[in-house]
């Protein structure tokens, strides 16, 4: 059985409430940090743990914290990114819904480390009921002396607020989130300056994902070294994976980083194999923004090694034959799924969610969506396929924020690995006119040939 | 403070700390200056949106010579000592810029024949230099209804490239925030809180900063092609602005009044609405002499009506048919 750190007490009835959470060892990290450690000690433990940001980019958290500017007389802020809107990702919701206190606890401990007297949890607008749960947890923490003035008599003051999001995926991008939190239109800022220097209200700010902040709790409780023992190489600790798609047991799993992908998909401990006895066709391992992998690259890398659930192994082979761990939105496709349709669906999302500030993303996302729609409906041409690749290339890397990349990568990867399926849509418009094409029989009965990297 | 050395397309210059790559390139000269559709020197926080000014930083600085991983917006990236930048010399940059221009034109109506901006439109220049001769967009282009912003300015959103310059004018020169962007992504639009609310002494400058024909002067609408007019520097005593303007004349008649634009298409000084809209009598002004324009400008190609009998008469067709 794999070790669990965040969801260890998930099975305990009533763990949502303060009493049960506390009686199961909750808020120990706050006691330990505030009473026995200096803020820098906490940062040091997080550095030692090797924890990397769980929001998608995987940036080392300890390093991010140590970049925080500390000018005299200027407040610092910790902001929790709970805007979780990436298609395929639902782990933060699960955590906040089931164990809200671990987030509140992590927020207090992290704020102490950063010297922040105010923190905000920015929760996705559609998660309004989750916001109520977290607000209740915060109220309980206040009532029990974990928040407010002079916490545990240590002189540390801290106030925590929940902000319900603006209802846009782009508000999850950290600088757009800060704009939105300030009450403005959620447009990403042009960087530099980075939030660590000038973030919320122009003050030094750390933005971290829900899961990142929750992971600080076991790190402080057990020590960074202990945390770093789990995992492989630079992928330390545990990770929440939102598993969805054509699997027997969709849901949120806490895994030790390093579990083989094959085991994750097929073992009964996790996804339990492909549903309805079908075959695996493809997998998007890290949320809609990361490249899709065809069956033969899911469980093995291009060099024939076992693919593992780590930052490094999932990106092995670069974009030619690899993907990314991203936010851990693990989507599995069986042989009946249409990749063109799926790609169109993703591109529809990015088209809808582009903030529209910069021209490549504003115009390019809509263009790709229209071309993909045409292909999916059997009305496209062969030249559309290359057009897609070219448009994706013109967006990628040329935008203000990574949403442009996130829109371009899945399209480029789908064409890279499933070009035959796009061609099939052009050559057999009669077969794909039916919106349920693929459901009765696989779109492409022939197994695709591996591309060489 | 010591100066920083930066090399752009193999030409080196020393600049003050804080100078952006774009500004440094402009100091070297037009041969190396990237095009800029959204940056505007006099508008704080402008730039970064259009991405036409992308350049490649092939050497970050003397201290850290690593190249930057992505192309950067030269208007928002400051120079470091020893930095080396490739603009027109980098095929990657030219390729990316062509892509940006294609994106900017993707939904543009290309109604230049009936657009007041034609002849002084930065998008026209840019597409002439970087554009494809044929669009690859086979889908319907987005359109918007025309909106009046007060009685002097018309917003034709269909032509807008969302450069945010007018938003910055509104933010920085009007007391209340009434003009901005609504909606998201491809359907974003410039809008005014209450359509007639931008009633401010300096609102007319939106027309001058707009790089395309999205914001036009209603007092000049369809009166003439700009290249038939003769630009003349003039001034008057004004208690709101410097009173330094350009009169656009046909014979003795003043067709329109604008700010004085420099080599980069940016106004030297913002002018007030009184000077712009209400002082159309020659007696209001002291003329200084013809405005010097680049030889390459299509406006310089016009012959001020001396050779041709064609007089641009006000168009009488109803607006509907024109758009
Ligand atoms: C378009 C876009 C959407 C994002 N959405 C989220 C999100 O919903 N949740 C999140 O934690 N990070 C999201 N991110 C990543 C954040 O910008 C940021 O990297 C993250 O919050 C940093 O936290 P971490 O270091 O703990 O991962 C998004 C990024 C982009 C570009
Ligand atoms: S890349 Fe897209 S979402 Fe990001 S700033 Fe540009 S237009 Fe907005
Ligand atoms: S109306 Fe003109 S100035 Fe305003 S954003 Fe559009 S193109 Fe720019
Ligand atoms: S001028 Fe630099 S991005 Fe527009």
PDB file of C-alpha atoms in Angstrom, chain A residues 319 360-361 364-365 367-368 385-399 404-405 407-413 415-416, chain B residues 54 70-71 91-92 95-100 102-103 136:
ATOM      1  CA  UNK A 319       7.334  16.925 -26.906  1.00  0.00           C
ATOM      2  CA  UNK A 360      -1.723  35.316 -31.103  1.00  0.00           C
ATOM      3  CA  UNK A 361      -3.869  33.717 -28.418  1.00  0.00           C
ATOM      4  CA  UNK A 364      -5.288  31.873 -32.900  1.00  0.00           C
ATOM      5  CA  UNK A 365      -7.406  29.953 -30.402  1.00  0.00           C
ATOM      6  CA  UNK A 367      -9.021  29.916 -35.595  1.00  0.00           C
ATOM      7  CA  UNK A 368      -7.812  26.517 -34.397  1.00  0.00           C
ATOM      8  CA  UNK A 385      -4.055  19.518 -40.767  1.00  0.00           C
ATOM      9  CA  UNK A 386      -0.832  21.348 -41.539  1.00  0.00           C
ATOM     10  CA  UNK A 387      -2.568  24.658 -41.000  1.00  0.00           C
ATOM     11  CA  UNK A 388      -3.348  23.584 -37.445  1.00  0.00           C
ATOM     12  CA  UNK A 389       0.263  22.711 -36.789  1.00  0.00           C
ATOM     13  CA  UNK A 390       1.384  26.030 -38.162  1.00  0.00           C
ATOM     14  CA  UNK A 391      -1.118  28.101 -36.217  1.00  0.00           C
ATOM     15  CA  UNK A 392      -0.167  26.251 -33.039  1.00  0.00           C
ATOM     16  CA  UNK A 393       3.469  27.006 -33.717  1.00  0.00           C
ATOM     17  CA  UNK A 394       2.761  30.690 -34.228  1.00  0.00           C
ATOM     18  CA  UNK A 395       0.978  30.932 -30.885  1.00  0.00           C
ATOM     19  CA  UNK A 396       3.397  28.874 -28.833  1.00  0.00           C
ATOM     20  CA  UNK A 397       5.926  30.944 -26.920  1.00  0.00           C
ATOM     21  CA  UNK A 398       4.720  34.235 -28.384  1.00  0.00           C
ATOM     22  CA  UNK A 399       2.089  35.175 -25.820  1.00  0.00           C
ATOM     23  CA  UNK A 404      -1.316  30.350 -25.413  1.00  0.00           C
ATOM     24  CA  UNK A 405       1.056  27.424 -25.037  1.00  0.00           C
ATOM     25  CA  UNK A 407      -3.902  25.924 -26.246  1.00  0.00           C
ATOM     26  CA  UNK A 408      -1.231  25.102 -28.806  1.00  0.00           C
ATOM     27  CA  UNK A 409       0.393  22.018 -27.274  1.00  0.00           C
ATOM     28  CA  UNK A 410      -2.584  19.653 -27.256  1.00  0.00           C
ATOM     29  CA  UNK A 411      -3.360  20.460 -30.877  1.00  0.00           C
ATOM     30  CA  UNK A 412       0.210  20.005 -32.030  1.00  0.00           C
ATOM     31  CA  UNK A 413       0.538  16.747 -30.095  1.00  0.00           C
ATOM     32  CA  UNK A 415      -1.667  15.904 -34.969  1.00  0.00           C
ATOM     33  CA  UNK A 416       1.811  14.582 -34.231  1.00  0.00           C
TER      34      UNK A 416
ATOM     35  CA  UNK B  54       8.923  40.446 -30.571  1.00  0.00           C
ATOM     36  CA  UNK B  70      11.551  32.673 -25.812  1.00  0.00           C
ATOM     37  CA  UNK B  71      11.144  35.687 -28.048  1.00  0.00           C
ATOM     38  CA  UNK B  91      14.507  34.505 -39.422  1.00  0.00           C
ATOM     39  CA  UNK B  92      12.762  33.243 -36.295  1.00  0.00           C
ATOM     40  CA  UNK B  95       8.586  34.353 -39.002  1.00  0.00           C
ATOM     41  CA  UNK B  96       6.914  34.979 -35.642  1.00  0.00           C
ATOM     42  CA  UNK B  97       6.089  38.551 -36.642  1.00  0.00           C
ATOM     43  CA  UNK B  98       4.526  37.399 -39.881  1.00  0.00           C
ATOM     44  CA  UNK B  99       2.414  35.126 -37.733  1.00  0.00           C
ATOM     45  CA  UNK B 100       1.373  37.994 -35.482  1.00  0.00           C
ATOM     46  CA  UNK B 102      -1.647  37.241 -39.836  1.00  0.00           C
ATOM     47  CA  UNK B 103      -3.427  37.028 -36.486  1.00  0.00           C
ATOM     48  CA  UNK B 136      -5.941  31.743 -44.935  1.00  0.00           C
TER      49      UNK B 136
END
